[in-house]
Amino acid sequence: MIPLVPVTREDRIDRNDLSGVREDLPRIYLAMLRARVLEDKLSSLYKAGKIVGGVYLGRGHEAVSGSLASYLHRGIDIFAPLIRDQAGRTAFGESLMDVTRTYLGSVEGPMKGRDGNIHRGRPQEGMPAMISHLGSSVALVAGMLMARRMQGRLEGVVGATSLGDGATSTGAFHEGLNTAAVEKLPMVVLVVNNQFAYSTGNDRQFACADLVDRARGYGVAGHKVQGNDLIAVAETMKKAVSAARDGGGPQLVVADLLRLCGHGEHDDASYVPAEMRASGLARDCMQVAEGQLIDAGVFSRSQLDEMRAQAVAEVQSAVAQTQQESAPHPHHDDWRTMYHGELEE
Amino acid sequence: MDFSYIDAIHAALNDSLRDDDRVFLYGQDIGKFGGAFKATKGLQDLYPGRVLDAPISEDAMAGVAMGAALEGMRPVLEMQFADFSTIALNQIVNHAATHFYRTGVPVPMTVRLPSGGTPGSGPFHSQSLEAIYASFPGLVVVTPATVADAYQMLVESIQLEDPVIFCEHKFLYRWLKSSTLQGDGLPIGKARITRAGKHATVVTYSAMVHEAVRAAEMLYDEGGWEIEVVDLRSIKPIDTDTVIASVARTGRLLAVGEAFPWGGVTAEIVSRVAADAFHLLDAPPARLNARDTPIPYHPKLWADHRPTPQTIAASLRNLLKY
């Protein structure tokens, strides 16, 4: 049995003591910044008609997503992102070109135009390619970790996945988290409660007082954090990832924040009430982070400006290169659906 | 020594676990208990750590299998009954089946579905779901009808890089016996002429192969009719060539299946033959399936719900009269 770990609530961080995460903040912030700049560009490309399908942003999720993945190690750990995890993907080492190529449909990308937007990954490098069916990544990561246990290479490994408040209502989430708990896997399940599953608010999504209360029911450790507070988030993710890595079993992290965009760029989010937009939940984690970094003397304003300019240049360059690449062609695609082509009809 | 069909499944699992460290079994009650049908009896003791009991979470079981396959394992899932695999449909058809096409990375997992009707099993322990899975791209769907095929095709399925839906028939588990597990070595994707004939072709698969052979014997006894019986063995891919070659010999086609009548394997067979070999047909192609109702509990209702040697023979008589 995993001992019941009390739910921790990290909403009263002592701002004078950053010693636990101080050295981590620069790389977390850089991933957040690169993600925000990239997604601003993706939004522009969508509005200019350059991206077909949809564009789904993680605006407001950068601190939680980027922090979680910043405590993971590509090549060792597993990170299964969802729709709003650009910052986590970037922190885990996803190349900028994988993003632009998938969104713009370049044949050079990891999905070769066969799948698009956020449905991309590098499954052989520990980052599965999400499907749209919410909750399905939980059992997937559990299975990846179980394989490593059978192969004798689980030691020191963490598998993490990210979901939203809506995903917690699925059977897949329940089955997956219960299975991870039964198997006592080194797993972090991040639930970002961004208040809306597309347009549906928490009051029509779940009836428990707080999603983190479910941790006890599953027999897993629970962590609660204000999702737009970088320092609090970094502390929480560091603690959760370490606990998983050190044999503490699955860790359920619930982060509250407000999605600062629509479900996709086609959605104006008019269903978000004005009072919520004016609340603390609506604080942009980028601005909060920049204030914290300057206050703590980690970066100066001019350094932040310089970092942003560099991120913008990197994105411009990636988009420009991708736009020169070929789109997939129906006559050149082999249309193979199976490794064993001889078994295709 | 005789081997039953379930012995063949057990032997295939045992030999796969023995020969390949990547293979592991995952399913409900399959550990110490040995599974609802004893397909895994004793295997947990022989291969500790590679025969794992799962919670009653079919969706998570399939997700776990897929994740393990991506990490280099060869998971073999046991769904306690094919019927319960509907809970896992998302992980199987949306996640695993699309994966190679989307990413170029294959998902070598095998999902065993104890399928088909047995007397008294009712609506939720009797269904034949092969056509549902076959309708999604990216899956191999196999339906062995013989003891040797059950053994050989399961070993072969586990070694394939692609996800396989292995439909094993519960009605055959105990009564179908063979003196050997060694078959004729036909690979997945090739149909077999189970009984040669010249007056009509019955194309079928799984337990219905045996019912079709009985019907063929009845017609031979009553009028010397020689009915050819084709065992599809795998329904995805379907060996259309063998089917059409048989129809070329006989000129008459009856497709028989135990599944529900709307769409499905028999419809696929008839449509392929009608489209590709219309000129070979001397009579309209016919289909015979289960009734379009849930599968009834009472043995008397059940026996009339699915095709029987009598109803297959009746369909053949109509076909031969045309």
XYZ file of C-alpha atoms in Angstrom:
667
model
C 0.000 0.000 0.000
C 1.108 3.510 -0.719
C 0.723 5.471 2.490
C -1.872 8.184 2.143
C -0.062 11.417 1.585
C -1.916 14.443 2.792
C -2.995 16.905 0.165
C -0.619 19.825 0.115
C -1.718 23.298 -0.753
C 1.015 25.575 -2.017
C -0.840 28.829 -2.221
C 1.185 30.493 0.547
C 4.718 30.356 -0.705
C 7.303 32.398 1.150
C 8.508 34.676 -1.617
C 11.740 35.394 0.240
C 12.947 31.841 -0.048
C 13.408 30.692 -3.613
C 16.285 28.430 -2.781
C 14.380 25.314 -3.755
C 13.599 26.408 -7.300
C 15.741 29.471 -7.975
C 18.099 27.696 -10.327
C 15.173 26.131 -12.190
C 13.311 29.362 -12.916
C 15.366 30.552 -15.901
C 14.790 27.401 -17.929
C 11.127 27.197 -16.953
C 10.555 30.815 -17.917
C 12.405 30.381 -21.190
C 10.116 27.482 -22.136
C 7.073 29.571 -21.159
C 8.286 32.503 -23.205
C 9.124 30.447 -26.272
C 5.718 28.789 -26.091
C 3.854 32.084 -25.742
C 5.717 33.715 -28.590
C 5.256 30.666 -30.804
C 1.555 30.444 -30.062
C 1.031 34.148 -30.724
C 2.503 33.507 -34.160
C 0.347 30.420 -34.699
C -2.711 32.500 -33.875
C -1.695 35.111 -36.448
C -1.090 32.437 -39.065
C -4.503 30.954 -38.367
C -6.220 34.320 -38.626
C -4.376 34.935 -41.882
C -5.737 31.660 -43.231
C -2.338 29.967 -43.339
C -3.300 27.118 -41.008
C -6.081 24.732 -41.933
C -8.121 23.041 -39.208
C -7.707 24.609 -35.822
C -5.231 26.281 -33.541
C -5.406 25.440 -29.850
C -3.410 27.564 -27.501
C -2.130 27.092 -23.985
C -2.285 30.767 -23.103
C -2.349 30.936 -19.327
C -1.107 27.362 -18.941
C 2.561 28.103 -19.577
C 3.719 28.133 -15.956
C 2.134 24.809 -15.004
C 2.932 22.987 -18.210
C 6.449 24.361 -18.542
C 7.263 23.707 -14.894
C 6.128 20.103 -14.970
C 8.186 19.237 -18.022
C 11.180 21.211 -16.789
C 11.570 18.665 -14.024
C 11.509 15.789 -16.522
C 14.471 14.563 -18.526
C 14.094 13.732 -22.181
C 15.678 10.376 -22.898
C 14.785 9.116 -19.430
C 11.297 10.295 -18.568
C 7.953 10.286 -20.365
C 5.812 13.323 -21.022
C 2.397 12.884 -22.615
C 1.111 16.379 -23.389
C -2.410 17.420 -24.260
C -3.953 20.341 -26.070
C -2.536 23.231 -23.969
C 0.988 22.022 -23.337
C 3.183 23.931 -25.728
C 5.301 25.163 -22.826
C 5.705 21.630 -21.524
C 6.529 20.316 -24.978
C 9.130 23.030 -25.414
C 10.584 22.369 -21.961
C 10.757 18.648 -22.766
C 12.776 19.489 -25.854
C 10.283 19.439 -28.716
C 11.852 21.214 -31.640
C 10.262 24.371 -32.933
C 10.246 22.844 -36.406
C 8.112 19.904 -35.236
C 5.478 22.453 -34.234
C 5.526 24.645 -37.317
C 5.752 21.660 -39.664
C 2.771 19.950 -38.070
C 0.638 23.097 -37.970
C 1.543 24.141 -41.501
C 1.359 20.596 -42.875
C 4.928 20.171 -44.066
C 5.805 16.701 -45.300
C 9.074 17.038 -43.382
C 7.293 17.065 -40.025
C 6.850 14.168 -37.642
C 3.242 13.632 -38.767
C 3.913 14.259 -42.497
C 0.571 15.995 -42.925
C -1.265 12.871 -41.828
C -2.184 14.524 -38.563
C -2.056 18.143 -37.563
C -1.850 20.862 -34.934
C -1.449 19.535 -31.388
C -1.801 15.896 -32.469
C 1.899 15.355 -32.746
C 4.668 13.688 -30.838
C 7.833 11.670 -30.830
C 6.649 8.481 -29.161
C 10.040 6.816 -29.402
C 11.591 9.728 -27.552
C 9.188 9.604 -24.634
C 6.607 12.052 -25.952
C 3.468 10.291 -27.254
C 1.291 11.873 -29.946
C -2.010 12.742 -28.292
C -5.402 11.785 -29.609
C -8.461 13.955 -29.062
C -10.178 11.495 -26.759
C -9.597 12.913 -23.315
C -8.057 10.832 -20.586
C -6.554 8.243 -22.904
C -2.994 9.308 -22.113
C -3.218 8.227 -18.475
C -3.344 4.487 -19.163
C -0.911 4.925 -22.036
C 1.763 6.389 -19.769
C 0.973 3.743 -17.148
C 1.615 1.061 -19.758
C 4.870 2.686 -20.838
C 6.038 2.652 -17.226
C 4.878 -0.938 -16.675
C 6.917 -1.971 -19.724
C 9.985 -0.343 -18.269
C 9.403 -2.099 -14.975
C 9.247 -5.466 -16.765
C 12.389 -4.562 -18.686
C 14.208 -3.621 -15.492
C 14.671 -0.008 -16.520
C 12.134 1.817 -14.400
C 14.625 2.993 -11.804
C 14.687 6.773 -11.636
C 12.038 7.198 -14.330
C 8.956 9.419 -14.122
C 6.016 9.429 -16.500
C 3.860 12.537 -16.589
C 0.735 13.506 -18.395
C -1.352 16.641 -18.504
C -5.115 16.963 -18.675
C -7.839 19.464 -17.995
C -10.881 19.697 -15.752
C -13.060 18.242 -18.506
C -10.891 15.155 -18.885
C -11.465 14.241 -15.241
C -15.071 13.403 -16.104
C -14.109 10.598 -18.467
C -14.043 6.924 -17.718
C -10.581 6.785 -19.258
C -9.229 9.170 -16.616
C -10.709 7.105 -13.817
C -9.602 3.765 -15.228
C -6.142 5.061 -16.005
C -5.462 6.752 -12.673
C -6.843 3.795 -10.739
C -4.618 1.450 -12.729
C -1.571 3.665 -12.132
C -2.372 3.647 -8.417
C -2.828 -0.142 -8.313
C 0.539 -0.538 -10.024
C 2.144 2.124 -7.764
C 3.744 3.755 -10.776
C 6.108 6.725 -10.717
C 3.640 8.997 -12.402
C 2.549 12.613 -12.243
C -0.963 13.378 -13.459
C -1.400 17.102 -13.881
C -4.968 18.367 -13.977
C -5.175 21.977 -15.025
C -8.538 23.287 -13.974
C -8.846 26.204 -16.369
C -12.503 26.619 -15.416
C -13.931 25.634 -18.795
C -14.054 22.472 -20.840
C -14.672 24.214 -24.160
C -17.618 26.310 -22.904
C -18.790 24.178 -19.983
C -17.935 25.504 -16.552
C -16.964 23.568 -13.454
C -20.521 23.627 -12.114
C -21.676 21.357 -14.945
C -18.496 19.254 -14.923
C -18.041 17.915 -11.401
C -19.657 18.145 -7.985
C -16.780 17.627 -5.563
C -15.486 20.715 -3.757
C -12.097 20.473 -5.416
C -10.678 18.027 -7.938
C -7.659 17.429 -5.721
C -9.983 15.837 -3.177
C -10.170 12.882 -5.548
C -6.542 11.995 -4.802
C -7.508 10.294 -1.552
C -10.133 8.225 -3.307
C -7.548 6.873 -5.703
C -4.976 6.337 -2.976
C -2.527 8.739 -4.545
C -0.807 11.858 -3.283
C -2.530 15.134 -4.083
C -1.066 18.566 -4.662
C -2.934 21.812 -5.166
C -1.503 25.011 -6.569
C -2.520 28.356 -8.010
C -1.557 27.787 -11.623
C -0.522 31.302 -12.583
C 2.007 31.717 -9.788
C 5.313 30.535 -11.262
C 7.167 30.136 -8.007
C 4.351 28.215 -6.334
C 3.934 26.079 -9.423
C 7.642 25.322 -9.707
C 7.795 24.318 -6.038
C 4.807 22.053 -6.451
C 6.008 20.375 -9.636
C 9.451 19.846 -8.205
C 7.954 18.213 -5.149
C 5.527 16.056 -7.140
C 8.100 14.870 -9.682
C 10.621 14.117 -6.935
C 8.034 12.209 -4.934
C 7.146 10.107 -7.978
C 10.805 9.521 -8.787
C 11.560 8.517 -5.217
C 8.935 5.800 -5.052
C 5.972 7.785 -3.778
C 3.627 6.412 -6.415
C 1.300 8.482 -8.579
C 0.965 12.176 -7.808
C -2.184 14.083 -8.724
C -1.446 17.785 -9.166
C -4.396 20.127 -9.566
C -3.635 23.647 -10.742
C -6.287 26.357 -10.890
C -6.139 29.076 -13.483
C -8.194 30.669 -16.229
C -7.662 29.825 -19.881
C -6.709 33.175 -21.430
C -8.048 32.331 -24.860
C -10.878 30.427 -26.448
C -10.960 26.671 -26.729
C -9.435 27.234 -30.125
C -8.735 30.408 -32.031
C -12.170 30.094 -33.624
C -13.746 30.595 -30.185
C -14.118 34.060 -28.624
C -14.705 32.622 -25.115
C -17.701 34.920 -24.668
C -19.021 32.458 -22.082
C -16.373 33.535 -19.542
C -18.128 35.875 -17.095
C -16.726 39.360 -16.574
C -16.194 38.823 -12.844
C -14.039 35.789 -13.571
C -12.018 37.771 -16.097
C -11.374 40.321 -13.359
C -10.452 37.765 -10.705
C -7.069 36.536 -9.535
C -7.521 33.432 -11.665
C -7.238 35.614 -14.741
C -3.785 36.929 -13.937
C -1.489 36.081 -16.816
C 1.211 33.705 -15.617
C 3.725 35.365 -17.955
C 3.326 38.740 -16.247
C 3.321 37.159 -12.807
C 6.475 35.238 -13.678
C 8.247 38.289 -15.060
C 7.461 40.253 -11.904
C 8.717 37.421 -9.726
C 11.900 36.982 -11.756
C 12.704 40.694 -11.634
C 11.881 40.962 -7.920
C 14.097 37.993 -7.138
C 16.912 39.397 -9.232
C 16.942 36.433 -11.576
C 16.518 38.568 -14.702
C 16.370 42.267 -15.401
C 13.673 43.799 -17.562
C 16.157 44.357 -20.351
C 17.247 40.739 -20.202
C 13.624 39.654 -20.469
C 13.156 41.933 -23.474
C 16.227 40.484 -25.083
C 15.022 36.930 -24.497
C 11.676 37.767 -26.046
C 13.287 39.315 -29.119
C 15.365 36.209 -29.589
C 12.329 33.942 -29.227
C 10.484 36.019 -31.832
C 13.401 35.710 -34.240
C 13.576 31.936 -33.755
C 9.886 31.560 -34.470
C 10.058 33.790 -37.552
C 12.889 31.732 -38.900
C 11.150 28.399 -38.267
C 7.943 29.581 -39.908
C 9.816 30.981 -42.896
C 11.677 27.726 -43.416
C 8.550 25.617 -42.976
C 6.634 27.708 -45.494
C 9.207 26.795 -48.123
C 8.777 23.066 -47.533
C 6.540 20.772 -49.530
C 3.022 19.934 -48.550
C 2.149 16.243 -48.658
C 0.993 15.013 -52.037
C -1.636 12.285 -52.397
C 0.374 10.614 -55.163
C 3.563 10.574 -53.133
C 2.122 9.459 -49.804
C 2.222 5.672 -49.553
C -1.042 5.681 -47.555
C 0.250 2.832 -45.426
C -1.709 2.157 -42.269
C 0.306 -0.802 -41.042
C 3.901 -1.833 -40.589
C 3.081 -5.069 -42.411
C 2.050 -3.562 -45.728
C 1.367 -7.051 -47.071
C -1.547 -7.355 -44.639
C -3.251 -4.222 -45.898
C -6.292 -4.666 -48.059
C -2.965 -36.899 -26.778
C -5.707 -34.649 -28.022
C -5.510 -30.878 -27.928
C -8.669 -28.842 -27.547
C -9.052 -25.356 -29.020
C -8.481 -23.800 -25.570
C -5.404 -26.013 -25.146
C -4.110 -24.503 -28.357
C -4.627 -20.977 -27.021
C -2.900 -21.927 -23.781
C 0.006 -23.524 -25.645
C 0.415 -20.489 -27.913
C 0.531 -18.183 -24.881
C 2.950 -20.461 -23.071
C 5.261 -20.841 -26.050
C 5.204 -17.111 -26.771
C 6.061 -16.285 -23.157
C 8.800 -18.940 -23.206
C 10.360 -17.843 -26.477
C 10.131 -14.071 -26.210
C 10.852 -12.030 -23.077
C 8.930 -9.138 -24.571
C 5.639 -11.013 -24.311
C 3.394 -10.423 -21.314
C -0.245 -11.179 -20.576
C -2.646 -8.696 -19.032
C -6.294 -9.230 -18.223
C -8.919 -9.795 -15.600
C -8.513 -12.879 -13.390
C -5.735 -14.295 -15.580
C -3.098 -14.667 -12.855
C -3.473 -17.239 -10.076
C -7.042 -17.944 -11.170
C -5.950 -18.760 -14.707
C -8.644 -16.776 -16.510
C -12.390 -17.223 -16.892
C -11.757 -19.966 -19.480
C -8.444 -21.192 -18.047
C -6.524 -19.993 -21.076
C -3.709 -18.810 -18.769
C -3.835 -21.574 -16.150
C -0.489 -21.986 -14.441
C 1.259 -19.378 -16.571
C 1.755 -16.862 -13.768
C 3.796 -19.439 -11.846
C 5.896 -20.207 -14.903
C 6.427 -16.578 -15.921
C 6.229 -14.459 -12.781
C 5.947 -10.763 -13.478
C 4.678 -11.328 -17.014
C 1.134 -12.547 -16.306
C -0.672 -9.682 -14.630
C -4.183 -9.324 -13.255
C -5.896 -6.154 -14.406
C -8.615 -4.148 -12.690
C -12.031 -4.185 -14.376
C -10.948 -1.393 -16.665
C -11.028 -2.483 -20.270
C -10.216 0.985 -21.573
C -7.169 1.260 -19.326
C -6.122 -2.304 -20.157
C -5.956 -1.429 -23.835
C -4.193 1.846 -23.080
C -1.645 0.019 -20.934
C -1.070 -2.538 -23.668
C -0.516 0.178 -26.226
C 1.908 2.068 -23.992
C 3.836 -1.117 -23.232
C 3.979 -1.972 -26.930
C 5.467 1.456 -27.684
C 8.171 0.710 -25.127
C 9.177 -2.539 -26.793
C 6.958 -5.123 -25.126
C 4.531 -7.576 -26.801
C 1.378 -7.320 -24.715
C -1.371 -9.901 -25.099
C -4.625 -8.666 -23.610
C -7.354 -11.008 -22.544
C -10.775 -9.434 -22.687
C -12.846 -11.673 -20.465
C -15.558 -11.671 -23.134
C -15.448 -10.014 -26.543
C -18.570 -8.108 -25.496
C -16.612 -6.165 -22.856
C -14.087 -4.943 -25.390
C -16.589 -2.271 -26.437
C -15.428 -0.408 -23.325
C -11.925 -0.429 -24.798
C -13.020 0.586 -28.281
C -11.504 4.056 -28.027
C -8.029 2.921 -27.040
C -8.070 0.196 -29.682
C -9.572 1.910 -32.716
C -8.617 5.540 -32.131
C -5.352 5.235 -30.308
C -3.621 1.980 -31.301
C -5.070 1.493 -34.785
C -4.260 5.011 -35.995
C -0.771 5.107 -34.542
C 1.337 3.693 -37.347
C -0.389 5.843 -39.944
C 0.010 8.970 -37.838
C 3.531 8.487 -36.516
C 5.224 5.646 -38.404
C 5.678 3.828 -35.101
C 3.937 0.423 -34.954
C 1.957 -0.889 -31.982
C 2.562 -4.635 -31.597
C -0.304 -5.632 -29.324
C -2.692 -8.568 -29.465
C -6.200 -8.369 -28.068
C -7.820 -11.738 -27.435
C -11.601 -11.648 -27.735
C -13.451 -14.733 -26.467
C -16.223 -14.438 -29.009
C -19.467 -15.952 -30.180
C -22.415 -17.663 -28.639
C -22.780 -20.607 -26.309
C -26.098 -21.857 -24.895
C -27.367 -19.786 -21.995
C -24.844 -16.980 -22.305
C -27.272 -14.254 -23.311
C -26.870 -10.796 -24.804
C -23.607 -9.734 -23.146
C -21.445 -12.859 -23.257
C -22.096 -14.027 -26.816
C -21.371 -11.371 -29.379
C -19.185 -11.568 -32.458
C -17.585 -8.153 -32.915
C -15.012 -8.855 -35.612
C -16.676 -6.665 -38.223
C -16.677 -3.624 -35.957
C -12.926 -3.856 -35.551
C -12.345 -4.713 -39.200
C -14.090 -1.513 -40.267
C -11.294 0.594 -38.754
C -8.034 0.978 -40.688
C -4.869 -0.208 -39.022
C -6.013 -3.450 -37.414
C -5.548 -7.095 -38.325
C -8.590 -9.201 -37.387
C -8.261 -12.979 -37.235
C -10.915 -15.631 -36.620
C -9.411 -19.122 -36.303
C -11.770 -22.077 -36.755
C -9.425 -24.986 -36.066
C -7.230 -26.105 -33.205
C -4.060 -25.800 -35.240
C -5.064 -22.334 -36.494
C -5.840 -21.209 -32.945
C -2.299 -22.156 -31.969
C -0.427 -21.025 -35.035
C -2.356 -17.798 -35.654
C -1.997 -16.683 -32.031
C 1.761 -17.233 -32.101
C 1.875 -15.387 -35.422
C -0.353 -12.542 -34.165
C 1.890 -11.919 -31.159
C 4.892 -11.643 -33.449
C 3.249 -9.127 -35.807
C 4.263 -5.498 -35.422
C 0.691 -4.305 -35.920
C -2.255 -4.504 -33.523
C -4.221 -7.735 -33.903
C -7.766 -8.493 -32.811
C -7.748 -12.230 -32.120
C -11.334 -13.549 -32.161
C -11.328 -16.967 -30.527
C -14.645 -18.809 -30.432
C -15.894 -19.890 -27.011
C -18.128 -22.586 -28.493
C -15.038 -24.312 -29.861
C -12.994 -24.102 -26.649
C -13.780 -27.532 -25.224
C -15.342 -29.724 -27.872
C -13.110 -29.046 -30.851
C -10.098 -31.346 -30.606
C -7.137 -32.279 -32.720
C -4.288 -34.702 -32.357
C -1.795 -31.990 -33.237
C -1.170 -28.272 -32.935
C 0.772 -28.298 -36.173
C -1.237 -27.001 -39.109
C -0.609 -26.450 -42.770
C 1.394 -23.279 -42.209
C -0.991 -20.945 -44.063
C -0.141 -17.381 -43.050
C -2.589 -14.797 -41.720
C -4.358 -13.334 -44.736
C -4.846 -16.632 -46.557
C -8.162 -18.481 -46.584
C -8.403 -22.270 -46.642
C -10.608 -24.606 -48.667
C -11.899 -26.701 -45.793
C -14.020 -28.932 -48.001
C -13.743 -29.102 -51.761
C -16.877 -29.004 -53.917
C -18.263 -27.936 -57.255
C -21.945 -27.018 -56.901
C -21.847 -24.056 -54.494
C -19.425 -22.179 -52.250
C -20.017 -21.371 -48.596
C -17.674 -18.643 -47.374
C -17.521 -18.456 -43.609
C -15.178 -18.282 -40.615
C -14.759 -19.249 -36.985
C -17.342 -21.636 -35.467
C -19.605 -21.371 -38.521
C -17.025 -23.307 -40.548
C -18.050 -26.422 -38.657
C -21.761 -25.729 -39.063
C -21.213 -25.176 -42.794
C -19.352 -28.471 -43.121
C -22.278 -30.232 -41.421
C -24.689 -28.595 -43.859
C -22.460 -29.684 -46.745
C -22.533 -33.272 -45.453
C -26.328 -33.157 -45.215
C -26.640 -31.991 -48.818
C -24.212 -34.609 -50.041
C -26.180 -37.307 -48.265
C -29.535 -36.113 -49.569
C -28.640 -35.416 -53.187
C -24.968 -35.839 -53.856
C -24.428 -32.074 -53.823
C -20.787 -31.149 -53.478
C -20.515 -27.947 -51.474
C -17.195 -26.153 -51.182
C -16.520 -24.578 -47.780
C -14.038 -21.692 -47.576
C -12.672 -20.780 -44.133
C -11.609 -17.138 -44.290
C -9.324 -17.543 -41.217
C -8.701 -13.810 -41.123
C -11.405 -11.307 -41.938
C -8.984 -8.418 -42.221
C -7.392 -8.844 -44.562
C -9.987 -10.908 -46.439
C -8.533 -13.324 -48.973
C -10.787 -12.260 -51.832
C -8.693 -14.197 -54.355
C -9.404 -17.571 -52.775
C -13.097 -16.697 -52.488
C -13.372 -15.680 -56.133
C -11.417 -18.727 -57.282
C -13.913 -20.903 -55.437
C -16.878 -19.059 -56.949
C -15.267 -19.573 -60.353
C -15.465 -23.321 -59.730
C -19.001 -23.400 -58.338
C -20.875 -20.371 -59.722
C -22.860 -20.033 -56.514
C -22.062 -18.150 -53.287
C -23.499 -18.278 -49.788
C -21.737 -16.166 -47.135
C -22.416 -17.314 -43.575
C -21.607 -15.518 -40.338
C -22.651 -15.648 -36.708
C -22.620 -11.868 -36.267
C -25.581 -9.517 -36.587
C -26.868 -9.116 -40.147
C -26.396 -5.392 -40.783
C -23.194 -4.927 -42.766
C -20.378 -7.091 -41.593
C -18.260 -9.840 -43.049
C -20.941 -11.572 -45.113
C -21.988 -8.273 -46.684
C -18.355 -7.561 -47.490
C -17.929 -10.958 -49.155
C -21.087 -10.604 -51.232
C -20.223 -7.087 -52.295
C -16.688 -8.038 -53.314
C -17.803 -11.032 -55.329
C -20.654 -9.092 -56.934
C -18.360 -6.236 -57.851
C -15.298 -8.194 -58.964
C -16.699 -11.512 -60.183
C -20.299 -10.890 -61.227
C -19.711 -12.792 -64.450
C -18.822 -15.940 -62.500
C -22.152 -16.088 -60.678
C -24.942 -18.404 -61.857
C -27.266 -17.266 -59.062
C -27.701 -14.169 -56.901
C -25.180 -14.319 -54.050
C -26.778 -15.082 -50.694
C -26.061 -14.246 -47.060
C -27.014 -15.930 -43.827
C -26.374 -14.313 -40.458
C -27.723 -14.238 -36.939
C -31.045 -12.518 -36.374
C -31.111 -8.755 -35.936
C -31.917 -8.916 -32.230
C -29.771 -9.077 -29.115
C -28.571 -12.615 -28.524
C -31.172 -14.472 -26.440
C -30.478 -16.332 -23.220
C -32.634 -19.424 -23.525
C -30.943 -22.256 -25.458
C -34.068 -22.812 -27.560
C -34.167 -19.178 -28.644
C -30.396 -19.006 -29.022
C -30.315 -22.093 -31.272
C -32.688 -20.343 -33.640
C -30.927 -16.999 -33.452
C -27.736 -18.026 -35.172
C -27.254 -20.009 -38.393
C -27.421 -23.781 -37.940
C -26.591 -26.673 -40.262
C -30.318 -26.826 -41.038
C -30.680 -23.158 -41.956
C -27.420 -23.196 -43.896
C -28.631 -26.268 -45.799
C -31.951 -24.550 -46.504
C -30.169 -21.485 -47.883
C -28.012 -23.735 -50.037
C -31.051 -25.561 -51.424
C -32.540 -22.233 -52.504
C -29.240 -21.289 -54.071
C -28.933 -24.606 -55.900
C -32.532 -24.366 -57.180
C -32.037 -21.009 -58.841
